[in-house]
mmCIF file of C-alpha atoms in Angstrom:
data_model
loop_
_atom_site.group_PDB
_atom_site.id
_atom_site.type_symbol
_atom_site.label_atom_id
_atom_site.label_comp_id
_atom_site.label_asym_id
_atom_site.label_seq_id
_atom_site.Cartn_x
_atom_site.Cartn_y
_atom_site.Cartn_z
ATOM 1 C CA MET D 24 7.548 -21.597 -0.476
ATOM 2 C CA ASP D 25 7.177 -22.960 -3.984
ATOM 3 C CA ALA D 26 9.037 -20.919 -6.630
ATOM 4 C CA ASN D 27 5.777 -20.657 -8.600
ATOM 5 C CA THR D 28 3.470 -19.658 -5.734
ATOM 6 C CA ILE D 29 2.626 -15.996 -5.188
ATOM 7 C CA SER D 30 1.865 -15.462 -1.516
ATOM 8 C CA ILE D 31 -0.307 -12.436 -0.740
ATOM 9 C CA LEU D 32 -1.557 -11.128 2.577
ATOM 10 C CA ILE D 33 -4.777 -9.194 1.959
ATOM 11 C CA ALA D 34 -6.038 -6.629 4.452
ATOM 12 C CA THR D 35 -8.736 -4.021 4.135
ATOM 13 C CA ASP D 36 -10.470 -1.333 6.156
ATOM 14 C CA CYS D 37 -7.602 -0.729 8.578
ATOM 15 C CA HIS D 38 -8.980 2.761 9.341
ATOM 16 C CA LEU D 39 -5.702 3.998 10.798
ATOM 17 C CA GLY D 40 -6.304 6.945 13.082
ATOM 18 C CA TYR D 41 -9.825 5.924 14.081
ATOM 19 C CA SER D 42 -10.605 7.273 17.581
ATOM 20 C CA GLU D 43 -6.942 8.144 18.023
ATOM 21 C CA ARG D 44 -7.783 10.596 20.822
ATOM 22 C CA ASP D 45 -9.691 7.974 22.791
ATOM 23 C CA PRO D 46 -7.567 7.081 25.852
ATOM 24 C CA ILE D 47 -8.598 3.407 25.722
ATOM 25 C CA ARG D 48 -9.006 2.574 22.023
ATOM 26 C CA GLY D 49 -6.781 5.274 20.546
ATOM 27 C CA GLY D 50 -3.959 2.990 19.424
ATOM 28 C CA ASP D 51 -6.055 0.000 18.335
ATOM 29 C CA SER D 52 -5.948 0.598 14.588
ATOM 30 C CA LEU D 53 -2.178 1.093 14.468
ATOM 31 C CA GLU D 54 -1.556 -1.913 16.726
ATOM 32 C CA THR D 55 -3.705 -4.058 14.457
ATOM 33 C CA PHE D 56 -1.925 -2.762 11.345
ATOM 34 C CA GLU D 57 1.390 -3.654 12.972
ATOM 35 C CA GLU D 58 0.081 -7.180 13.616
ATOM 36 C CA VAL D 59 -0.833 -7.455 9.911
ATOM 37 C CA LEU D 60 2.610 -6.319 8.755
ATOM 38 C CA LYS D 61 4.394 -8.448 11.332
ATOM 39 C CA LEU D 62 2.481 -11.552 10.229
ATOM 40 C CA ALA D 63 3.243 -10.792 6.565
ATOM 41 C CA HIS D 64 6.921 -10.356 7.440
ATOM 42 C CA GLU D 65 7.072 -13.559 9.517
ATOM 43 C CA GLU D 66 5.288 -15.563 6.817
ATOM 44 C CA ASN D 67 7.660 -14.119 4.204
ATOM 45 C CA VAL D 68 4.819 -13.200 1.845
ATOM 46 C CA ASP D 69 5.596 -11.858 -1.598
ATOM 47 C CA MET D 70 3.340 -8.839 -1.169
ATOM 48 C CA VAL D 71 0.667 -7.166 0.907
ATOM 49 C CA LEU D 72 -2.523 -6.033 -0.817
ATOM 50 C CA LEU D 73 -4.584 -3.336 0.910
ATOM 51 C CA GLY D 74 -8.157 -3.139 -0.335
ATOM 52 C CA GLY D 75 -9.011 0.419 0.659
ATOM 53 C CA ASP D 76 -9.569 2.584 3.716
ATOM 54 C CA LEU D 77 -6.052 2.290 5.058
ATOM 55 C CA PHE D 78 -6.795 5.567 6.847
ATOM 56 C CA HIS D 79 -10.016 6.545 8.565
ATOM 57 C CA GLU D 80 -10.030 9.908 6.841
ATOM 58 C CA ASN D 81 -8.549 11.679 3.849
ATOM 59 C CA LYS D 82 -6.230 13.825 5.973
ATOM 60 C CA PRO D 83 -4.950 11.670 8.844
ATOM 61 C CA SER D 84 -3.132 13.363 11.693
ATOM 62 C CA ARG D 85 0.612 13.820 11.392
ATOM 63 C CA GLU D 86 1.014 11.365 14.257
ATOM 64 C CA THR D 87 -0.976 8.650 12.463
ATOM 65 C CA LEU D 88 0.846 9.285 9.199
ATOM 66 C CA MET D 89 4.249 9.188 10.907
ATOM 67 C CA LYS D 90 3.493 5.958 12.788
ATOM 68 C CA THR D 91 2.209 4.381 9.575
ATOM 69 C CA MET D 92 5.432 5.295 7.784
ATOM 70 C CA GLU D 93 7.490 3.920 10.676
ATOM 71 C CA LEU D 94 5.652 0.574 10.476
ATOM 72 C CA LEU D 95 6.014 0.342 6.706
ATOM 73 C CA ARG D 96 9.702 1.128 7.013
ATOM 74 C CA GLN D 97 10.201 -1.432 9.790
ATOM 75 C CA TYR D 98 8.403 -4.349 8.143
ATOM 76 C CA CYS D 99 8.610 -3.727 4.387
ATOM 77 C CA MET D 100 12.103 -2.421 3.761
ATOM 78 C CA GLY D 101 15.143 -4.674 3.780
ATOM 79 C CA SER D 102 17.647 -6.539 1.707
ATOM 80 C CA ARG D 103 15.489 -9.580 0.876
ATOM 81 C CA PRO D 104 14.992 -9.593 -2.894
ATOM 82 C CA CYS D 105 11.402 -9.427 -4.102
ATOM 83 C CA ALA D 106 10.540 -12.472 -6.222
ATOM 84 C CA LEU D 107 7.779 -10.710 -8.162
ATOM 85 C CA ASN D 108 8.315 -9.447 -11.689
ATOM 86 C CA ILE D 109 6.174 -6.888 -13.470
ATOM 87 C CA ALA D 110 4.995 -7.935 -16.922
ATOM 88 C CA SER D 111 2.803 -4.898 -17.640
ATOM 89 C CA ASP D 112 3.647 -1.291 -18.479
ATOM 90 C CA GLN D 113 4.423 0.190 -15.080
ATOM 91 C CA SER D 114 3.959 3.766 -16.274
ATOM 92 C CA THR D 115 0.254 3.000 -16.804
ATOM 93 C CA ASN D 116 -0.391 1.966 -13.186
ATOM 94 C CA PHE D 117 2.254 4.145 -11.543
ATOM 95 C CA PRO D 118 2.301 7.290 -13.694
ATOM 96 C CA ARG D 119 4.008 9.563 -11.170
ATOM 97 C CA PHE D 120 7.328 7.668 -11.131
ATOM 98 C CA GLY D 121 6.789 5.040 -13.801
ATOM 99 C CA THR D 122 7.924 2.093 -11.707
ATOM 100 C CA VAL D 123 6.857 -0.131 -8.866
ATOM 101 C CA ASN D 124 8.714 0.725 -5.641
ATOM 102 C CA TYR D 125 10.700 -2.505 -5.285
ATOM 103 C CA MET D 126 12.276 -2.014 -8.709
ATOM 104 C CA ASP D 127 13.531 1.469 -7.826
ATOM 105 C CA PRO D 128 17.325 1.154 -7.405
ATOM 106 C CA ASN D 129 17.288 3.857 -4.717
ATOM 107 C CA TYR D 130 15.187 1.785 -2.303
ATOM 108 C CA ASN D 131 15.418 -1.637 -0.668
ATOM 109 C CA ILE D 132 11.856 -2.901 -0.586
ATOM 110 C CA ALA D 133 11.730 -6.487 0.641
ATOM 111 C CA MET D 134 7.947 -6.829 0.858
ATOM 112 C CA PRO D 135 5.947 -4.533 -1.428
ATOM 113 C CA VAL D 136 2.585 -3.141 -0.431
ATOM 114 C CA PHE D 137 -0.031 -2.468 -3.118
ATOM 115 C CA SER D 138 -3.039 -0.352 -2.202
ATOM 116 C CA ILE D 139 -6.146 1.294 -3.552
ATOM 117 C CA HIS D 140 -7.986 4.021 -1.645
ATOM 118 C CA GLY D 141 -11.400 3.570 -0.095
ATOM 119 C CA ASN D 142 -14.309 5.884 0.538
ATOM 120 C CA HIS D 143 -12.820 7.133 3.828
ATOM 121 C CA ASP D 144 -9.370 8.051 2.494
ATOM 122 C CA ASP D 145 -10.256 8.977 -1.090
ATOM 123 C CA PRO D 146 -8.452 11.772 -2.937
ATOM 124 C CA SER D 147 -10.034 15.208 -2.819
ATOM 125 C CA GLY D 148 -9.321 18.900 -3.227
ATOM 126 C CA GLU D 149 -7.992 20.789 -6.228
ATOM 127 C CA GLN D 150 -4.988 18.482 -6.597
ATOM 128 C CA VAL D 151 -7.096 15.340 -5.985
ATOM 129 C CA LEU D 152 -4.655 13.988 -3.392
ATOM 130 C CA CYS D 153 -4.869 11.724 -0.370
ATOM 131 C CA ALA D 154 -2.500 10.272 2.232
ATOM 132 C CA LEU D 155 -1.754 7.305 -0.048
ATOM 133 C CA ASP D 156 -0.246 9.768 -2.534
ATOM 134 C CA LEU D 157 2.219 10.786 0.184
ATOM 135 C CA LEU D 158 3.067 7.172 1.026
ATOM 136 C CA SER D 159 3.513 6.449 -2.673
ATOM 137 C CA THR D 160 5.759 9.483 -3.200
ATOM 138 C CA ALA D 161 7.882 8.332 -0.249
ATOM 139 C CA ASN D 162 8.017 4.889 -1.945
ATOM 140 C CA PHE D 163 6.377 3.017 0.937
ATOM 141 C CA VAL D 164 3.364 1.790 -1.053
ATOM 142 C CA ASN D 165 2.408 1.144 -4.660
ATOM 143 C CA TYR D 166 -0.809 3.153 -4.932
ATOM 144 C CA PHE D 167 -2.936 2.150 -7.902
ATOM 145 C CA GLY D 168 -6.538 2.262 -9.077
ATOM 146 C CA LYS D 169 -6.876 6.028 -8.815
ATOM 147 C CA ALA D 170 -9.263 7.578 -11.341
ATOM 148 C CA ASP D 171 -8.371 11.215 -11.964
ATOM 149 C CA GLN D 172 -11.543 11.790 -13.978
ATOM 150 C CA PRO D 173 -14.633 10.105 -12.499
ATOM 151 C CA ASP D 174 -16.422 10.380 -15.853
ATOM 152 C CA ASP D 175 -13.615 8.683 -17.792
ATOM 153 C CA ILE D 176 -12.360 5.582 -15.970
ATOM 154 C CA THR D 177 -9.924 3.126 -17.512
ATOM 155 C CA ILE D 178 -8.761 0.150 -15.487
ATOM 156 C CA SER D 179 -5.467 -1.457 -16.462
ATOM 157 C CA PRO D 180 -4.171 -4.572 -14.696
ATOM 158 C CA ILE D 181 -0.883 -4.853 -12.897
ATOM 159 C CA CYS D 182 0.499 -8.046 -14.396
ATOM 160 C CA LEU D 183 2.812 -9.903 -12.025
ATOM 161 C CA THR D 184 4.800 -13.081 -12.544
ATOM 162 C CA LYS D 185 6.697 -15.406 -10.255
ATOM 163 C CA GLY D 186 8.227 -18.463 -11.823
ATOM 164 C CA GLN D 187 5.544 -19.948 -14.073
ATOM 165 C CA THR D 188 2.671 -18.172 -12.278
ATOM 166 C CA LYS D 189 0.962 -15.138 -13.797
ATOM 167 C CA LEU D 190 -1.377 -12.782 -11.959
ATOM 168 C CA ALA D 191 -3.408 -9.879 -13.329
ATOM 169 C CA MET D 192 -4.353 -7.560 -10.471
ATOM 170 C CA TYR D 193 -7.125 -5.005 -11.057
ATOM 171 C CA GLY D 194 -8.112 -2.245 -8.677
ATOM 172 C CA LEU D 195 -10.317 0.820 -8.538
ATOM 173 C CA GLY D 196 -10.495 3.053 -5.493
#
């Protein structure tokens, strides 16, 4: 891969957990998500971008959440250095920890995943949380584009660089 080319695998509407109790189709969404991550890993992409609705519902089952975390751990963690650099203020897009997961010295993220939420897995409740908040806290995904106040929305780009290439990534869940 060219030192200036940012390779991104984009996936959306995975709906993990959909019909999970169905004896025939129950594992389809997780199997498909594994195929996505496996392809991204084999193609050595710089990042995976998830465009919403990773989960079919706001509160996925513990089984779905656990299997999702297992897949992210299997395919996204490792010793391969991430070639992407952040040129924007990380605390703006990742206010909880102030940094993108692959720059955290306590984790070995080889292939970062960036995600917004969709209408199926959007944050709700008093704390305005969703399953992506859990994955972000565990440092498996870089969850961005969350508007805490629906009447006051500010969108700030995540500015990435690789070699001479610059990318401004915007998202709103």
